Short mmCIF file of C-alpha atoms in Angstrom, two decimals:
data_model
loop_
_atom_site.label_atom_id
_atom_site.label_comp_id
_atom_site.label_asym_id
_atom_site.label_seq_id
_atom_site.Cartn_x
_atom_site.Cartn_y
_atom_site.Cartn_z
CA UNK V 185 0.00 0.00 0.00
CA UNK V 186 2.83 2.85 1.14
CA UNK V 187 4.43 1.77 -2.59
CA UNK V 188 1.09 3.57 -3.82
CA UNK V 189 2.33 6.85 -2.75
CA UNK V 190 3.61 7.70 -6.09
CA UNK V 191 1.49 5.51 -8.59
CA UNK V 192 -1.11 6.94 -10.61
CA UNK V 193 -3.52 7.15 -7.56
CA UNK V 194 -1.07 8.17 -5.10
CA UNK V 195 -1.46 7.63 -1.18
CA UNK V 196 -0.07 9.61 1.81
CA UNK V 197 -0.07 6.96 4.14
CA UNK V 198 1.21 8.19 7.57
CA UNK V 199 1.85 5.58 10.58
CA UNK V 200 0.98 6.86 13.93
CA UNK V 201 2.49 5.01 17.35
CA UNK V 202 0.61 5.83 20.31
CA UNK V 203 3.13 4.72 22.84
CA UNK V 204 5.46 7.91 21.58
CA UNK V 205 3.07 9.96 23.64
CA UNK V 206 3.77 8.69 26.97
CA UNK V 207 4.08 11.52 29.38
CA UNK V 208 4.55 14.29 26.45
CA UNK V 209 1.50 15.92 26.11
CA UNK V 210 2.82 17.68 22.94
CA UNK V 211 3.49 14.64 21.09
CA UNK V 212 -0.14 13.40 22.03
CA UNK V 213 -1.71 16.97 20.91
CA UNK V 214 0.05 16.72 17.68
CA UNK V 215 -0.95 13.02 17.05
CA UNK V 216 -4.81 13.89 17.66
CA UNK V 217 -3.68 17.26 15.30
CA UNK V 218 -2.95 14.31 12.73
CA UNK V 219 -5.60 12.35 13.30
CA UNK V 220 -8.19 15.11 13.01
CA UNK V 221 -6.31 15.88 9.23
CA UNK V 222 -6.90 12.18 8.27
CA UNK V 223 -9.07 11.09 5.96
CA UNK V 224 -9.15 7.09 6.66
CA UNK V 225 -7.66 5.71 9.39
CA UNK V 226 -6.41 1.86 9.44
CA UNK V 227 -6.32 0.06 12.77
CA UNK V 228 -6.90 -3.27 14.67
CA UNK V 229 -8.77 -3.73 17.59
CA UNK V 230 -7.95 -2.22 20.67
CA UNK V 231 -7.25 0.68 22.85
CA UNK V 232 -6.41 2.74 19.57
CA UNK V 233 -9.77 2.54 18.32
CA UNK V 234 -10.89 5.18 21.22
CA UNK V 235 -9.23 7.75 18.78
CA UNK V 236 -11.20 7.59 16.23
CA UNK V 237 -14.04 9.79 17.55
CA UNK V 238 -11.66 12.94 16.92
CA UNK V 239 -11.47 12.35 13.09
CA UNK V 240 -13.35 15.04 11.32
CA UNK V 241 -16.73 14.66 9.57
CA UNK V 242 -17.14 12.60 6.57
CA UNK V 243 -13.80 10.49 7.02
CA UNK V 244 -13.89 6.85 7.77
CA UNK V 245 -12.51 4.12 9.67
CA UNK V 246 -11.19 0.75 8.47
CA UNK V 247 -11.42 -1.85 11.30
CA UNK V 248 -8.80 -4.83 10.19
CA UNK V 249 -9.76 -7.10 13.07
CA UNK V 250 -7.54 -10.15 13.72
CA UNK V 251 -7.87 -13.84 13.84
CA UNK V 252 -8.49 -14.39 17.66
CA UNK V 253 -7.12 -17.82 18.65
CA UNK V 254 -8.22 -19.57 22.56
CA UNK V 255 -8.46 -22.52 24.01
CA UNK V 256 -12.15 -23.14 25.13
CA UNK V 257 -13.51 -26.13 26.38
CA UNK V 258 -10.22 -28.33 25.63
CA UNK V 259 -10.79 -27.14 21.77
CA UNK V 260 -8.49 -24.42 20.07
CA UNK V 261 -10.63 -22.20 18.50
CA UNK V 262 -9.85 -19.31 15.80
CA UNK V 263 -12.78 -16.25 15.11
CA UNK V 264 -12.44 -13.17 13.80
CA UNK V 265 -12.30 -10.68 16.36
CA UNK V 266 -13.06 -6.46 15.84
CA UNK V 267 -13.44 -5.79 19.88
CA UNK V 268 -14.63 -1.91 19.57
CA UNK V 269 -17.46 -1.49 17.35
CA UNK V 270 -19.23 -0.14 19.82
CA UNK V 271 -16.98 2.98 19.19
CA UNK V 272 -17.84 3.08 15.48
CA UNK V 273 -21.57 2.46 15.92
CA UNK V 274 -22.31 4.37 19.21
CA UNK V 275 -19.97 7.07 19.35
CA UNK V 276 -19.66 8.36 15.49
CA UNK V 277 -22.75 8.88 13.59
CA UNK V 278 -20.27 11.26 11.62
CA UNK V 279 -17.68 8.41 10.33
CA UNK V 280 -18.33 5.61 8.40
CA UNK V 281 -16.61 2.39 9.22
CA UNK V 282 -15.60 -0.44 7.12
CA UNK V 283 -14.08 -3.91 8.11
CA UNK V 284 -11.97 -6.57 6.60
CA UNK V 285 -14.32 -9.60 5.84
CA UNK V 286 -15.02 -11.75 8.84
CA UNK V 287 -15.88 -14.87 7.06
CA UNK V 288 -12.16 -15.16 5.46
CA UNK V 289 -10.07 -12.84 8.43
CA UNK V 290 -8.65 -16.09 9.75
CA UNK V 291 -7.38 -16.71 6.30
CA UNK V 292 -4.78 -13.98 7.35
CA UNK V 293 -4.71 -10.31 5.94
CA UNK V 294 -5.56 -9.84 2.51
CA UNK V 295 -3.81 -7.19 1.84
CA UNK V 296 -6.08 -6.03 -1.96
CA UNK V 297 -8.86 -6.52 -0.01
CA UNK V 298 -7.40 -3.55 2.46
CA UNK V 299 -6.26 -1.91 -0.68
CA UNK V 300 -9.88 -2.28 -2.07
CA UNK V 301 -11.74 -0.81 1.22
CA UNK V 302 -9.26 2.31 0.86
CA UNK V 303 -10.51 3.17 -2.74
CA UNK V 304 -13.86 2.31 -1.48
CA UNK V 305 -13.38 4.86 0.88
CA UNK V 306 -12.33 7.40 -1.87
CA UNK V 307 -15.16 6.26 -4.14
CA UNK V 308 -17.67 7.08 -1.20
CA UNK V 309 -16.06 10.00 0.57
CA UNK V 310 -19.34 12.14 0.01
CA UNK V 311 -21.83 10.17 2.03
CA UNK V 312 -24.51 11.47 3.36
CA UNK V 313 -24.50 12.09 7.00
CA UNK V 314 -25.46 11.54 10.06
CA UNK V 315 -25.32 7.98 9.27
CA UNK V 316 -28.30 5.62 10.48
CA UNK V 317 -28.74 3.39 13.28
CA UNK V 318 -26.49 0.04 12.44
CA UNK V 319 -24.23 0.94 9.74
CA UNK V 320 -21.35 0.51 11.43
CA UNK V 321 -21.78 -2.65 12.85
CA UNK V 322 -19.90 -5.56 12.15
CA UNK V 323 -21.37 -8.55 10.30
CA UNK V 324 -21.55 -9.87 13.96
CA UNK V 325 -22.92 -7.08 15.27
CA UNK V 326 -25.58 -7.47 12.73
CA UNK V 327 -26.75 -10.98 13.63
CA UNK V 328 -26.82 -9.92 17.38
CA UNK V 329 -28.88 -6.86 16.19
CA UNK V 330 -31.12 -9.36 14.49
CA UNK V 331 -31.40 -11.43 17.29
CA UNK V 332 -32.33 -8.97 19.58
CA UNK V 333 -35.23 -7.93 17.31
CA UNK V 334 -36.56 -11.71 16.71
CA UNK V 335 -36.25 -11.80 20.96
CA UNK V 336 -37.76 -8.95 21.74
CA UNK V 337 -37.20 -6.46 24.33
CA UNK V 338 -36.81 -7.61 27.26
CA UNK V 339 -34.98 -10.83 26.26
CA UNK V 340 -32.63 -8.26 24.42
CA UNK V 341 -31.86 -6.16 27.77
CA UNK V 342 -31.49 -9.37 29.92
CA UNK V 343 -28.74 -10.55 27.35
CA UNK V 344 -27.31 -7.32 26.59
CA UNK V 345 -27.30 -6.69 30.54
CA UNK V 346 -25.14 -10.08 31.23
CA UNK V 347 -22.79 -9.13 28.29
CA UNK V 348 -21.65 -5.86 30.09
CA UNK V 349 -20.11 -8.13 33.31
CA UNK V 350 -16.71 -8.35 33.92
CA UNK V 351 -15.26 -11.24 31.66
CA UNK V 352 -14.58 -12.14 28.07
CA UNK V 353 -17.88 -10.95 26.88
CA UNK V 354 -17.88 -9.76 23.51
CA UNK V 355 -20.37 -9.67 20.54
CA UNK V 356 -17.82 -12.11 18.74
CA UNK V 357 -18.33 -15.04 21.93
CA UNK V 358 -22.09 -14.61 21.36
CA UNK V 359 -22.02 -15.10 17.98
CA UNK V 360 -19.90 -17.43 17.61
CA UNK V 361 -21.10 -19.34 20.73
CA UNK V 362 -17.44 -19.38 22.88
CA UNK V 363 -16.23 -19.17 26.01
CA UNK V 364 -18.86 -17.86 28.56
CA UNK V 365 -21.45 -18.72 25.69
CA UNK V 366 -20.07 -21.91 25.09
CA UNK V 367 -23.22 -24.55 25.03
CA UNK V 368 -21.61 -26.32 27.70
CA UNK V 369 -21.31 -23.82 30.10
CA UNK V 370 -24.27 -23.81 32.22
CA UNK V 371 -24.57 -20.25 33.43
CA UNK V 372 -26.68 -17.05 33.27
CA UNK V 373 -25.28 -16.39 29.99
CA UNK V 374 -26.30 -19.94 28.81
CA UNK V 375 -29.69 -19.43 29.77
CA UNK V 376 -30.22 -16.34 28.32
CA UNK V 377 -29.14 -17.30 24.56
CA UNK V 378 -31.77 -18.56 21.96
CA UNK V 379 -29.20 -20.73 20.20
CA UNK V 380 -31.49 -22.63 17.90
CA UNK V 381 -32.62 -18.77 16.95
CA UNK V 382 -29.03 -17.56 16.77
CA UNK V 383 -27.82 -20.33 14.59
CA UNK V 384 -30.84 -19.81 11.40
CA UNK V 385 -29.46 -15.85 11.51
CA UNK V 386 -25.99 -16.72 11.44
CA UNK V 387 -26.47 -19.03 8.41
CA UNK V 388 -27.64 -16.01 6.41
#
């Protein structure tokens, strides 16, 4: 991608490390001065997705994810994994988000796909905003969404409830049915999961 910088579509492509800001605030007020200038920004999951929020209007995010790997249940298990869309969804009707593909992000990076989303980026830079409710979610985020609506209401808030306790609880376990959603674990969490349910949306 940085060898793009002087094709015929050129890219600035600017890498930003966070850690260079520990204990000099002027070196942190110049990286959110970058950020704020940048048109798409390119991270994983994690604590640097909290920056995002201070981009500017009309830029966008792309959300790489990773291939999450665990033992659960004497099993090794791999799933992609995006962690903060929560920030994308909740906190910036203003920025559009885009994400690497789930169903092949254990495949490793695919580097044209990134390429791709960047152009996409470009080719949709005019959106119109504020964006609506769910755009930004992830394709897991979607079939949570979904399930929530087939569960209604108050089946929704008990779940969503249980997912905000301390532990590895994120939209990717529920999906994907891991750790303190596992079917064998018989706890709150279990009980509160329409699995037959979840399993016809995540077929779609």
């Amino acid at each position: 991608i940085t060898a793009r910088k002087n094709s015929t579509h050129p890219i600035d492509v600017r890498f930003m490390e966070w850690g260079a800001t520990k204990n000099d605030q002027d070196q942190y007020r110049a990286q959110l001065r970058m950020q704020s200038e940048t048109d798409v920004c390119i991270s994983g999951p994690g604590t640097s997705l909290m920056s995002p929020p201070f981009m500017r209007a009309g830029s966008f995010l792309i959300n790489v994810g990773h291939c999450h790997t665990f033992g659960d249940h004497s099993e090794t298990v791999r799933i992609p994994w995006y962690m903060e869309q929560y920030m994308a969804e909740g906190a910036t009707s203003y920025q559009k988000c885009l994400y690497l593909k789930s169903r092949t992000r254990c495949n490793g990076m695919n580097l044209t796909e990134l390429e791709e989303l960047i152009y996409q980026a470009y080719n949709d830079r005019n959106y119109q905003l504020p964006l609506p409710a769910g755009a930004n979610l992830t394709p897991e985020g979607k079939v949570v969404k979904e399930l929530c609506e087939a569960m209604g209401v108050e089946a929704c808030d008990k779940l969503l409830d249980e997912l905000n306790h301390p532990g590895t609880r994120w939209l990717e376990t529920v999906v994907y049915e891991n750790l303190e959603y596992h079917p064998d674990n018989k706890n709150t969490a279990n009980t509160l999961l329409n699995r037959t349910l979840l399993r016809q949306i995540r077929k779609k």
